[in-house]
Coordinates of C-alpha atoms (C1' of nucleotides) in Angstrom, one line a residue:
Chain A
M1 CA -44.6 162.8 -68.9
D2 CA -45.1 165.7 -66.5
S3 CA -48.0 167.6 -68.0
K4 CA -50.3 169.9 -66.3
L5 CA -53.0 169.6 -68.8
Y6 CA -56.3 170.0 -67.3
I7 CA -59.6 169.0 -69.0
Y8 CA -63.2 169.3 -68.3
N9 CA -64.8 166.2 -67.3
T10 CA -68.4 166.1 -68.1
L11 CA -68.9 163.4 -65.8
T12 CA -67.8 165.5 -62.6
R13 CA -68.6 168.8 -64.2
K14 CA -65.1 170.0 -63.0
K15 CA -61.5 170.9 -64.7
E16 CA -59.6 167.8 -63.8
L17 CA -55.9 167.1 -63.9
F18 CA -55.3 164.9 -66.9
K19 CA -53.3 161.6 -65.7
P20 CA -53.3 158.8 -68.5
I21 CA -54.0 155.5 -67.4
N22 CA -50.8 153.9 -69.0
P23 CA -48.5 156.6 -69.7
P24 CA -46.9 157.6 -72.1
F25 CA -49.8 155.9 -74.3
V26 CA -53.2 157.9 -74.3
G27 CA -56.4 156.4 -75.5
L28 CA -58.8 158.8 -77.1
Y29 CA -61.8 157.7 -78.9
A30 CA -64.4 160.6 -80.7
C31 CA -67.7 159.7 -82.0
G32 CA -67.4 160.1 -85.7
P33 CA -70.1 161.1 -88.3
T34 CA -73.0 159.1 -89.6
V35 CA -72.4 159.1 -93.4
Y36 CA -75.5 159.5 -95.0
G37 CA -75.2 163.2 -96.0
D38 CA -72.5 165.9 -96.6
A39 CA -70.8 167.1 -93.5
H40 CA -71.7 170.3 -92.0
L41 CA -70.1 173.0 -89.9
G42 CA -71.0 171.1 -86.9
H43 CA -68.9 168.2 -88.1
A44 CA -66.3 170.6 -88.7
R45 CA -66.1 171.8 -85.2
Q46 CA -66.1 168.1 -83.8
A47 CA -63.6 167.1 -85.7
V48 CA -61.3 170.3 -85.3
T49 CA -61.6 170.2 -81.6
F50 CA -60.7 166.7 -81.0
D51 CA -57.9 167.0 -83.9
V52 CA -56.4 169.9 -81.8
L53 CA -56.6 167.6 -78.8
F54 CA -54.9 164.6 -80.5
R55 CA -52.1 167.1 -82.0
F56 CA -51.6 168.5 -78.3
L57 CA -51.5 165.8 -76.5
S58 CA -48.8 164.3 -79.3
F59 CA -47.0 167.5 -79.1
L60 CA -46.9 167.1 -75.0
G61 CA -45.2 163.8 -76.0
Y62 CA -48.1 161.1 -75.5
K63 CA -48.4 158.4 -77.7
V64 CA -51.8 158.9 -78.6
R65 CA -53.9 156.1 -80.2
Y66 CA -56.8 158.1 -81.5
I67 CA -59.8 156.5 -82.7
R68 CA -62.6 158.2 -84.5
N69 CA -65.5 155.8 -86.0
I70 CA -67.8 156.0 -88.7
T71 CA -71.3 155.0 -88.2
D72 CA -72.4 153.2 -91.4
V73 CA -75.3 151.5 -90.0
G74 CA -78.1 151.4 -87.4
H75 CA -79.1 154.7 -86.4
L76 CA -83.1 154.9 -87.0
E77 CA -84.9 157.9 -87.8
S78 CA -87.6 158.2 -85.2
D79 CA -88.1 157.6 -81.6
A80 CA -89.1 154.4 -79.5
D81 CA -86.3 152.4 -81.8
E82 CA -88.8 152.4 -84.4
G83 CA -88.8 153.7 -88.0
E84 CA -86.4 153.2 -91.1
D85 CA -82.7 153.4 -91.1
K86 CA -81.2 156.6 -92.2
I87 CA -78.8 155.3 -94.6
Q88 CA -81.2 152.7 -96.0
K89 CA -83.9 155.3 -96.4
K90 CA -81.2 157.2 -98.6
A91 CA -80.2 154.0 -100.4
R92 CA -83.8 153.5 -101.2
I93 CA -84.3 157.1 -102.5
E94 CA -81.4 157.0 -104.8
K95 CA -81.6 153.5 -105.8
L96 CA -78.1 152.5 -104.4
E97 CA -76.6 149.9 -102.1
P98 CA -76.4 151.0 -98.7
M99 CA -72.7 150.6 -98.9
E100 CA -72.9 152.7 -101.7
V101 CA -74.2 155.6 -100.0
V102 CA -71.8 154.9 -97.2
Q103 CA -68.6 154.8 -99.4
Y104 CA -70.0 158.0 -101.4
Y105 CA -70.3 160.2 -98.2
M106 CA -67.4 158.8 -96.3
N107 CA -65.2 159.6 -99.2
R108 CA -66.6 163.3 -99.1
Y109 CA -66.2 163.5 -95.3
H110 CA -62.8 162.6 -95.7
E111 CA -62.1 165.2 -98.2
N112 CA -63.6 167.7 -96.0
M113 CA -61.3 166.6 -93.3
R114 CA -58.2 166.9 -95.7
Q115 CA -59.2 170.1 -96.5
L116 CA -59.4 171.2 -93.0
N117 CA -56.1 169.8 -92.2
V118 CA -57.7 167.8 -89.6
L119 CA -55.2 164.4 -89.1
P120 CA -56.6 161.1 -90.3
P121 CA -57.0 159.3 -86.7
S122 CA -54.9 156.2 -85.8
I123 CA -57.7 153.7 -86.6
E124 CA -61.1 154.6 -88.3
P125 CA -63.4 151.5 -87.4
R126 CA -66.9 151.5 -88.9
A127 CA -69.9 149.6 -87.4
T128 CA -70.5 147.4 -89.9
G129 CA -67.0 145.7 -89.7
H130 CA -67.4 145.1 -86.0
I131 CA -70.8 143.1 -85.7
I132 CA -69.1 140.3 -84.0
E133 CA -67.7 142.3 -81.7
Q134 CA -70.7 144.1 -80.9
Q135 CA -72.8 140.6 -80.6
Q136 CA -69.9 139.9 -78.4
L137 CA -70.8 143.0 -76.1
I138 CA -74.4 142.5 -76.0
K139 CA -74.1 138.5 -75.1
K140 CA -72.2 139.9 -71.9
I141 CA -74.8 142.4 -71.1
I142 CA -77.5 139.6 -71.5
D143 CA -75.1 137.0 -69.4
A144 CA -74.8 139.9 -66.7
G145 CA -78.7 140.1 -66.5
Y146 CA -79.0 143.5 -68.2
A147 CA -80.8 142.6 -71.2
Y148 CA -83.7 140.7 -72.2
I149 CA -84.7 139.3 -75.5
V150 CA -88.3 139.8 -77.1
N151 CA -89.1 138.6 -80.5
G152 CA -85.7 138.3 -81.6
S153 CA -84.7 141.7 -80.5
V154 CA -82.4 142.4 -77.5
Y155 CA -83.3 145.2 -75.3
F156 CA -81.3 147.1 -72.3
D157 CA -83.0 147.1 -69.2
V158 CA -82.7 150.3 -67.7
M159 CA -84.7 149.9 -64.7
K160 CA -82.5 146.9 -63.7
Y161 CA -79.4 148.4 -64.4
D162 CA -80.6 151.7 -62.3
A163 CA -81.3 149.9 -59.4
D164 CA -77.8 148.5 -59.0
H165 CA -76.0 151.5 -60.5
H166 CA -77.0 155.2 -61.7
Y167 CA -78.5 155.4 -64.9
G168 CA -77.9 159.0 -65.7
K169 CA -74.9 160.0 -64.1
L170 CA -73.3 161.7 -67.1
S171 CA -76.2 163.8 -68.3
G172 CA -77.1 164.3 -64.7
R173 CA -80.8 162.8 -65.4
K174 CA -82.9 161.1 -62.8
I175 CA -84.7 158.1 -63.7
D176 CA -88.1 159.5 -62.4
D177 CA -87.6 162.7 -64.4
L178 CA -86.9 160.8 -67.6
L179 CA -90.0 158.6 -66.9
S180 CA -92.2 161.5 -66.5
N181 CA -91.3 163.0 -69.7
T182 CA -91.1 160.2 -72.3
R183 CA -93.5 160.2 -74.8
A184 CA -94.6 156.9 -74.4
L185 CA -96.0 155.3 -77.5
E186 CA -98.9 153.4 -76.0
G187 CA -99.4 149.7 -76.3
Q188 CA -97.3 148.3 -79.4
S189 CA -93.6 148.7 -77.9
E190 CA -91.7 145.4 -77.0
K191 CA -89.9 147.1 -74.3
K192 CA -90.4 146.6 -71.1
N193 CA -89.7 150.0 -70.1
P194 CA -90.1 153.1 -72.5
L195 CA -86.5 154.0 -71.3
D196 CA -84.9 150.7 -72.6
F197 CA -83.2 150.8 -75.6
A198 CA -82.4 148.3 -78.4
L199 CA -78.9 146.1 -78.5
W200 CA -80.0 144.2 -81.3
K201 CA -82.9 144.5 -83.6
K202 CA -84.6 142.0 -85.5
A203 CA -84.9 143.1 -89.0
D204 CA -88.5 143.2 -90.9
P205 CA -88.4 141.9 -94.2
A206 CA -88.1 145.3 -95.9
H207 CA -84.9 146.0 -94.1
I208 CA -81.6 145.8 -96.5
M209 CA -79.1 145.3 -94.0
H210 CA -78.7 142.6 -91.6
W211 CA -76.7 140.1 -90.1
P212 CA -77.3 136.7 -88.6
S213 CA -76.9 136.4 -84.9
E214 CA -78.2 133.9 -82.1
W215 CA -81.3 136.0 -81.5
S216 CA -82.4 136.9 -85.0
E217 CA -81.6 138.0 -88.5
G218 CA -81.1 141.7 -87.2
Y219 CA -78.7 144.6 -86.7
P220 CA -77.2 146.1 -83.9
G221 CA -78.7 149.0 -81.8
W222 CA -77.9 152.6 -81.6
H223 CA -75.3 152.8 -79.1
V224 CA -73.6 149.4 -79.0
E225 CA -71.0 150.2 -81.9
C226 CA -69.0 153.1 -79.8
S227 CA -68.9 150.7 -76.7
A228 CA -67.8 147.9 -78.7
M229 CA -65.2 149.4 -80.9
S230 CA -63.4 151.8 -78.5
T231 CA -62.9 148.9 -75.8
K232 CA -61.6 146.6 -78.8
Y233 CA -59.0 149.2 -79.7
L234 CA -58.3 151.0 -76.5
G235 CA -58.9 148.5 -73.8
V236 CA -61.8 148.1 -71.5
E237 CA -60.7 151.2 -69.8
F238 CA -59.2 153.9 -71.5
D239 CA -58.6 157.9 -71.2
I240 CA -60.8 160.0 -73.2
H241 CA -63.9 159.6 -74.9
G242 CA -65.4 162.7 -77.0
G243 CA -68.2 163.9 -79.0
G244 CA -70.9 166.7 -79.6
M245 CA -72.7 167.8 -77.0
D246 CA -76.2 166.1 -78.6
L247 CA -74.6 163.1 -78.0
L248 CA -74.5 163.3 -74.1
F249 CA -77.8 162.1 -73.7
P250 CA -78.7 159.4 -74.7
H251 CA -76.0 158.1 -76.5
H252 CA -73.2 158.4 -74.2
E253 CA -75.2 157.6 -71.1
C254 CA -76.1 154.4 -72.8
E255 CA -72.5 153.5 -73.7
I256 CA -71.6 153.8 -69.9
A257 CA -74.5 151.6 -69.0
Q258 CA -73.4 149.1 -71.5
S259 CA -69.8 149.0 -70.3
V260 CA -70.9 148.9 -66.8
A261 CA -73.3 146.2 -67.4
G262 CA -71.2 144.3 -69.7
Y263 CA -67.6 144.9 -68.3
G264 CA -68.3 145.5 -64.9
K265 CA -66.8 148.9 -65.0
D266 CA -66.5 152.5 -66.5
S267 CA -64.6 152.4 -69.5
V268 CA -63.9 155.9 -69.7
R269 CA -62.0 158.3 -67.5
Y270 CA -62.5 161.5 -69.1
W271 CA -65.7 162.5 -71.0
M272 CA -65.2 165.6 -73.4
H273 CA -68.1 167.6 -75.0
N274 CA -67.7 170.4 -77.8
N275 CA -70.5 172.5 -78.2
M276 CA -72.9 173.4 -81.1
I277 CA -72.4 175.7 -83.8
T278 CA -75.2 177.9 -84.0
I279 CA -76.9 180.0 -86.7
N280 CA -79.3 183.0 -85.6
G281 CA -78.7 181.8 -82.1
Q282 CA -80.2 178.4 -82.8
K283 CA -78.3 175.3 -83.0
M284 CA -77.1 174.0 -86.6
G285 CA -78.4 170.7 -87.3
R286 CA -79.2 168.0 -89.6
S287 CA -82.6 167.5 -88.5
L288 CA -83.5 171.5 -88.3
G289 CA -82.5 171.8 -91.9
N290 CA -80.4 175.0 -91.3
F291 CA -76.9 173.6 -91.7
I292 CA -74.4 174.7 -94.3
T293 CA -72.4 172.0 -95.4
L294 CA -68.6 172.6 -95.7
D295 CA -68.7 172.2 -99.4
Q296 CA -71.1 175.1 -99.8
L297 CA -69.0 176.8 -97.1
F298 CA -65.8 176.3 -99.3
A299 CA -67.6 177.3 -102.2
G300 CA -69.7 180.0 -101.2
N301 CA -72.4 178.0 -102.5
H302 CA -75.4 178.7 -99.9
E303 CA -78.2 181.6 -100.0
I304 CA -77.0 182.9 -96.6
L305 CA -73.4 183.1 -97.8
E306 CA -71.8 186.3 -98.9
Q307 CA -68.7 184.6 -100.4
S308 CA -66.8 181.3 -100.1
Y309 CA -64.5 180.7 -96.9
D310 CA -61.2 178.9 -97.5
P311 CA -60.8 175.6 -95.3
M312 CA -58.3 177.4 -92.9
V313 CA -60.4 180.2 -92.6
V314 CA -63.0 177.9 -91.2
R315 CA -60.7 176.1 -89.1
L316 CA -59.5 179.4 -87.5
F317 CA -63.1 180.5 -87.0
I318 CA -63.7 177.4 -84.8
L319 CA -60.7 177.6 -82.9
Q320 CA -61.3 181.5 -82.0
A321 CA -64.1 179.9 -79.7
H322 CA -63.4 177.8 -77.0
Y323 CA -65.0 174.5 -77.9
R324 CA -67.3 174.4 -74.7
S325 CA -69.1 177.6 -75.8
T326 CA -71.7 177.9 -78.5
L327 CA -70.6 179.4 -81.6
D328 CA -72.4 181.5 -83.5
F329 CA -72.1 181.5 -87.3
S330 CA -72.2 184.9 -89.3
N331 CA -70.5 186.1 -92.3
E332 CA -69.1 188.9 -90.3
S333 CA -67.3 186.5 -88.2
L334 CA -66.0 184.4 -90.9
Q335 CA -64.7 187.5 -92.6
A336 CA -63.0 188.2 -89.5
S337 CA -61.3 185.3 -89.0
E338 CA -60.3 185.7 -93.0
K339 CA -58.6 189.1 -92.1
G340 CA -56.8 187.1 -89.1
L341 CA -55.6 184.3 -90.9
K342 CA -54.3 186.7 -93.8
R343 CA -52.3 188.3 -90.8
F344 CA -50.8 185.2 -89.7
I345 CA -49.8 184.4 -92.9
Q346 CA -48.3 187.4 -93.7
A347 CA -46.6 187.5 -90.3
A348 CA -45.0 184.0 -91.0
E349 CA -43.7 185.1 -94.2
K350 CA -41.7 188.3 -92.3
L351 CA -40.7 185.9 -89.8
G352 CA -38.5 184.0 -92.4
K353 CA -36.7 187.3 -93.5
I354 CA -36.0 189.0 -90.2
Q355 CA -32.4 189.7 -89.8
A356 CA -31.1 188.8 -85.8
S357 CA -29.4 191.8 -84.1
G358 CA -27.2 191.9 -81.0
H359 CA -29.8 192.5 -78.6
S360 CA -33.7 191.8 -78.1
T361 CA -35.9 194.8 -77.5
L362 CA -38.8 192.8 -76.9
D363 CA -39.0 189.5 -74.6
P364 CA -40.5 186.7 -76.1
S365 CA -39.1 184.0 -73.6
T366 CA -42.3 183.9 -71.6
L367 CA -44.5 183.8 -74.8
G368 CA -43.8 179.9 -75.2
K369 CA -44.8 179.3 -71.5
K370 CA -48.1 181.6 -71.9
C371 CA -49.0 179.6 -75.0
L372 CA -48.5 176.1 -73.1
D373 CA -50.3 177.2 -70.3
A374 CA -53.3 178.2 -72.2
M375 CA -53.6 175.0 -73.9
N376 CA -53.1 173.3 -70.7
D377 CA -56.2 175.2 -69.3
D378 CA -58.8 172.8 -71.0
L379 CA -57.7 173.6 -74.5
N380 CA -58.1 177.0 -74.8
T381 CA -57.5 178.0 -78.1
P382 CA -58.8 181.5 -78.1
V383 CA -56.3 182.4 -75.3
L384 CA -53.6 180.6 -77.4
L385 CA -54.8 182.7 -80.4
A386 CA -54.8 185.9 -78.6
H387 CA -51.1 185.5 -77.8
L388 CA -49.9 184.6 -81.3
F389 CA -51.5 187.5 -82.2
E390 CA -49.4 189.4 -79.7
A391 CA -46.5 187.7 -81.4
T392 CA -47.3 188.6 -85.0
K393 CA -47.5 192.4 -83.5
W394 CA -43.9 191.7 -82.5
I395 CA -42.9 190.5 -85.7
N396 CA -44.4 193.3 -87.4
A397 CA -42.5 195.4 -85.2
I398 CA -39.2 193.9 -85.7
S399 CA -39.8 193.8 -89.6
A400 CA -40.4 197.4 -89.7
G401 CA -37.3 198.1 -87.9
Q402 CA -39.0 199.4 -84.8
E403 CA -37.9 196.4 -82.7
T404 CA -34.9 194.5 -82.7
I405 CA -34.4 190.6 -81.5
T406 CA -31.4 188.3 -81.1
T407 CA -30.8 184.8 -83.0
N408 CA -31.9 183.0 -79.7
D409 CA -35.3 185.1 -79.6
L410 CA -35.9 184.5 -83.2
D411 CA -35.3 181.1 -83.1
G412 CA -37.8 181.0 -80.3
L413 CA -40.1 183.2 -82.2
K414 CA -39.9 181.0 -85.1
K415 CA -40.5 177.6 -82.9
I416 CA -43.6 179.2 -81.2
F417 CA -44.8 179.7 -84.5
S418 CA -44.4 176.4 -85.8
S419 CA -45.3 174.3 -82.9
Y420 CA -48.4 175.9 -81.7
L421 CA -49.7 177.7 -85.1
S422 CA -49.0 174.9 -87.2
A423 CA -48.4 171.5 -85.0
V424 CA -51.2 172.0 -82.4
L425 CA -53.6 174.3 -84.0
G426 CA -52.9 173.0 -87.5
I427 CA -53.3 176.2 -89.3
S428 CA -51.5 175.7 -92.4
L429 CA -49.9 179.1 -93.3
T430 CA -48.8 178.0 -97.1
G431 CA -50.2 181.2 -98.4
Q432 CA -52.2 179.1 -100.5
N433 CA -55.5 181.0 -99.1
K434 CA -57.6 180.6 -102.0
T435 CA -57.9 177.5 -104.1
G436 CA -57.4 177.7 -108.0
D437 CA -61.3 177.6 -108.6
N438 CA -61.8 180.4 -106.4
L439 CA -58.9 182.7 -107.9
A440 CA -60.4 181.9 -111.2
E441 CA -63.9 183.0 -109.9
E442 CA -62.4 186.1 -108.5
L443 CA -60.4 187.2 -111.5
I444 CA -63.4 186.9 -113.8
R445 CA -65.3 188.6 -111.1
S446 CA -63.0 191.9 -111.0
I447 CA -62.8 191.7 -114.9
L448 CA -66.4 192.1 -115.2
N449 CA -66.4 194.7 -112.6
L450 CA -64.4 196.6 -114.8
R451 CA -66.4 196.2 -117.9
T452 CA -69.2 197.5 -115.8
E453 CA -67.5 200.7 -115.1
A454 CA -66.3 201.0 -118.7
K455 CA -70.1 200.8 -119.4
N456 CA -70.9 203.4 -116.9
K457 CA -68.7 205.5 -118.7
Q458 CA -70.5 205.0 -121.8
D459 CA -67.2 203.3 -122.9
F460 CA -69.1 200.6 -124.8
A461 CA -66.2 199.8 -127.0
L462 CA -63.9 198.7 -124.0
A463 CA -67.0 197.0 -122.6
D464 CA -67.5 194.9 -125.7
R465 CA -63.6 194.3 -126.3
I466 CA -63.7 192.6 -122.5
R467 CA -66.9 190.8 -123.2
N468 CA -65.1 189.5 -126.6
E469 CA -61.8 188.4 -124.9
L470 CA -63.9 186.2 -122.2
N471 CA -65.7 184.8 -124.9
K472 CA -62.7 183.7 -126.6
L473 CA -62.1 181.7 -123.3
G474 CA -65.3 180.3 -123.5
I475 CA -67.0 182.4 -120.7
T476 CA -70.3 183.6 -121.4
I477 CA -71.4 186.9 -120.1
K478 CA -75.2 187.7 -119.4
D479 CA -76.4 190.9 -118.8
G480 CA -79.3 190.8 -116.4
K481 CA -81.5 193.4 -114.5
D482 CA -79.7 192.5 -111.3
G483 CA -76.2 192.4 -112.3
V484 CA -73.9 190.6 -114.4
E485 CA -73.8 186.7 -114.4
W486 CA -71.6 184.3 -116.2
E487 CA -70.9 181.1 -117.1
I488 CA -68.1 178.9 -118.6
Chain B
rG1 C1' -93.0 170.8 -67.6
rG2 C1' -87.9 168.5 -66.0
rU3 C1' -82.2 168.9 -66.1
rC4 C1' -77.9 172.1 -67.8
rG5 C1' -75.9 176.1 -69.6
rG6 C1' -75.5 181.4 -71.4
rU7 C1' -76.4 186.9 -71.5
rU8 C1' -69.1 190.7 -71.8
rU9 C1' -67.6 197.0 -75.3
rG10 C1' -70.6 198.4 -82.7
rC11 C1' -69.8 192.8 -84.0
rC12 C1' -67.4 187.8 -82.9
rG13 C1' -65.3 186.2 -78.3
rA14 C1' -61.7 184.8 -73.8
rG15 C1' -61.1 185.8 -68.9
rU16 C1' -60.8 186.7 -63.6
rG17 C1' -62.3 188.6 -56.7
rG18 C1' -58.4 194.1 -57.4
rC19 C1' -53.9 194.4 -62.8
rU20 C1' -55.1 196.1 -71.4
rA21 C1' -57.5 189.3 -73.6
rG22 C1' -57.7 188.8 -78.6
rG23 C1' -59.6 189.2 -84.0
rC24 C1' -62.7 192.4 -86.8
rG25 C1' -65.2 197.3 -87.5
rC26 C1' -64.2 202.1 -86.4
rU27 C1' -61.5 206.8 -85.9
rG28 C1' -56.6 209.0 -86.3
rG29 C1' -51.6 208.4 -88.4
rU30 C1' -47.3 206.5 -91.4
rC31 C1' -46.9 204.7 -96.4
rU32 C1' -48.6 206.2 -101.2
rG33 C1' -49.5 209.7 -108.0
rC34 C1' -55.0 208.4 -106.2
rA35 C1' -57.0 204.4 -104.0
rA36 C1' -56.1 199.8 -101.9
rA37 C1' -53.0 196.7 -99.3
rA38 C1' -49.8 196.8 -95.0
rC39 C1' -48.1 198.7 -90.5
rC40 C1' -48.8 202.1 -86.0
rA41 C1' -51.9 204.1 -82.3
rG42 C1' -56.9 205.1 -80.1
rU43 C1' -61.6 202.9 -79.1
rU44 C1' -62.4 199.8 -71.1
rA45 C1' -67.6 196.5 -71.6
rC46 C1' -69.4 192.8 -68.8
rA47 C1' -78.6 191.8 -68.5
rG48 C1' -81.2 193.9 -64.2
rC49 C1' -82.1 194.3 -58.7
rG50 C1' -80.0 192.9 -53.9
rG51 C1' -76.3 190.7 -50.7
rU52 C1' -71.1 188.9 -49.1
rU53 C1' -66.5 191.6 -49.6
rC54 C1' -61.9 196.9 -48.3
rG55 C1' -63.0 195.9 -53.2
rA56 C1' -67.1 192.1 -58.0
rA57 C1' -68.3 192.0 -64.5
rU58 C1' -65.7 187.7 -61.6
rC59 C1' -68.9 184.5 -55.4
rC60 C1' -74.1 184.2 -53.4
rG61 C1' -79.6 185.1 -54.3
rC62 C1' -83.8 186.6 -56.9
rU63 C1' -86.0 188.6 -61.7
rA64 C1' -85.9 188.8 -66.9
rC65 C1' -84.3 186.9 -71.5
rC66 C1' -81.7 183.4 -75.1
rG67 C1' -80.3 178.5 -75.9
rA68 C1' -79.3 172.8 -75.5
rC69 C1' -80.9 168.1 -74.0
rC70 C1' -85.3 165.4 -72.6
rU71 C1' -86.7 161.8 -80.2
rC72 C1' -82.1 161.0 -85.0
rC73 C1' -78.2 165.0 -84.7
rA74 C1' -71.3 167.1 -84.5

RNA sequence: GGUCGGUUUGCCGAGUGGCUAGGCGCUGGUCUGCAAAACCAGUUACAGCGGUUCGAAUCCGCUACCGACCUCCA
């Protein structure tokens, strides 16, 4: 395994040569969603980013164990470890079991991932299924002296930890700065210090999800699940841990502290963080309420969407930017990606029909290396795509008879398309660019446009005929002052 | 306020001390009954001001603006 993959390590703020701890095995962990709402574009970016990493490592020949968790308990709504569990809140509002909420949104998440051609991870552990592992880790941290118990809750002692190690080394924070910036809730906190975070919380009587423990009937804190589950399946030390940049602090910082405190060493070799999707220059986020869900995107069902977008279009849109840059949502950009995808699909079709010749007028021999170099450079998917677009230009030229290619070179070209575009980037080129539903909608829309034209020409006989024909199919037409509406 | 990051051609978005990123759009062309589609060609920018350098969009400094994190968030 002699790869030259460089990845940007948030811990060192540098691109580093990737060396697995136990080649050819690679352990990869990425923070998945908290399932209390539909997945949005930001979740798609996280999932696609680490899916591509998973695919590329596998492509390079590594045996990758990819863990992507589902958070189904434990994240509270407000700061200072107070407030209501989000899943519980949803359950209370909708009169469901918390596990029903979890199952519902998890199913929908999986469906969205399938649509985006995101491969299932090797293991998808859930926090509620690893309460014991979390308790074991908490116990280790207590035994090591880095946690204290108050009224049945267990808190991580950040000051004590920082005295021995360095709390803030991932996010570049200093404990003094953090302290001067905490919005401390004076008085009622059980914590010794506002920076301390909960490892285990005693459940108040209204709390639905709780488990027995030696400290109290309660539930695990925000950050333990990832530390417990990653090390359970990947070992105390593993290769890569990823997630969104917004998890960098405090979530991942706390994970490091927990590992060092509990296991006596850092668990993670390479920390990777994908950047945010922005909308009008501002971060898209659940808490900001400015997000577009994937279902809305795929259906065109949101006021700022001019049309629906195929999941593959969304995937290509995401991959046309580097994962560490912010990516701004706009209809124009998505539409540009839609055209680009079409270009790839048509090139792939042509590629299957090209006849080889005695000699090549183009030299595709270096293309494979360029593609590999792009990916090796911290997963530079936009550059890889640029090379692949270059290849489509060649394919078009060969197809038009302007250039010729040998069987050998043709095979090479085909191989590059299938390995990089399909296998590594996960762009599916089946040509099923539109779902059946979207196609039907567009057919109806174009028929209605014909009718509008007829009406404009005073050809009411034709216009009425179209309406009657559609009526027979159960489609009702409603002429309004803002245009034609229809429903089935 | 602290920490970090960004400012690239009409839009999105890579990149690098000297050589065309790419996609979309636009313009022109090929094709075509017309149109569309498709294809081909053209479209050379790097916030401002200083500095380092033979040479900087690329390194350094300052200024302006934008954003992220510091509270749950992918």
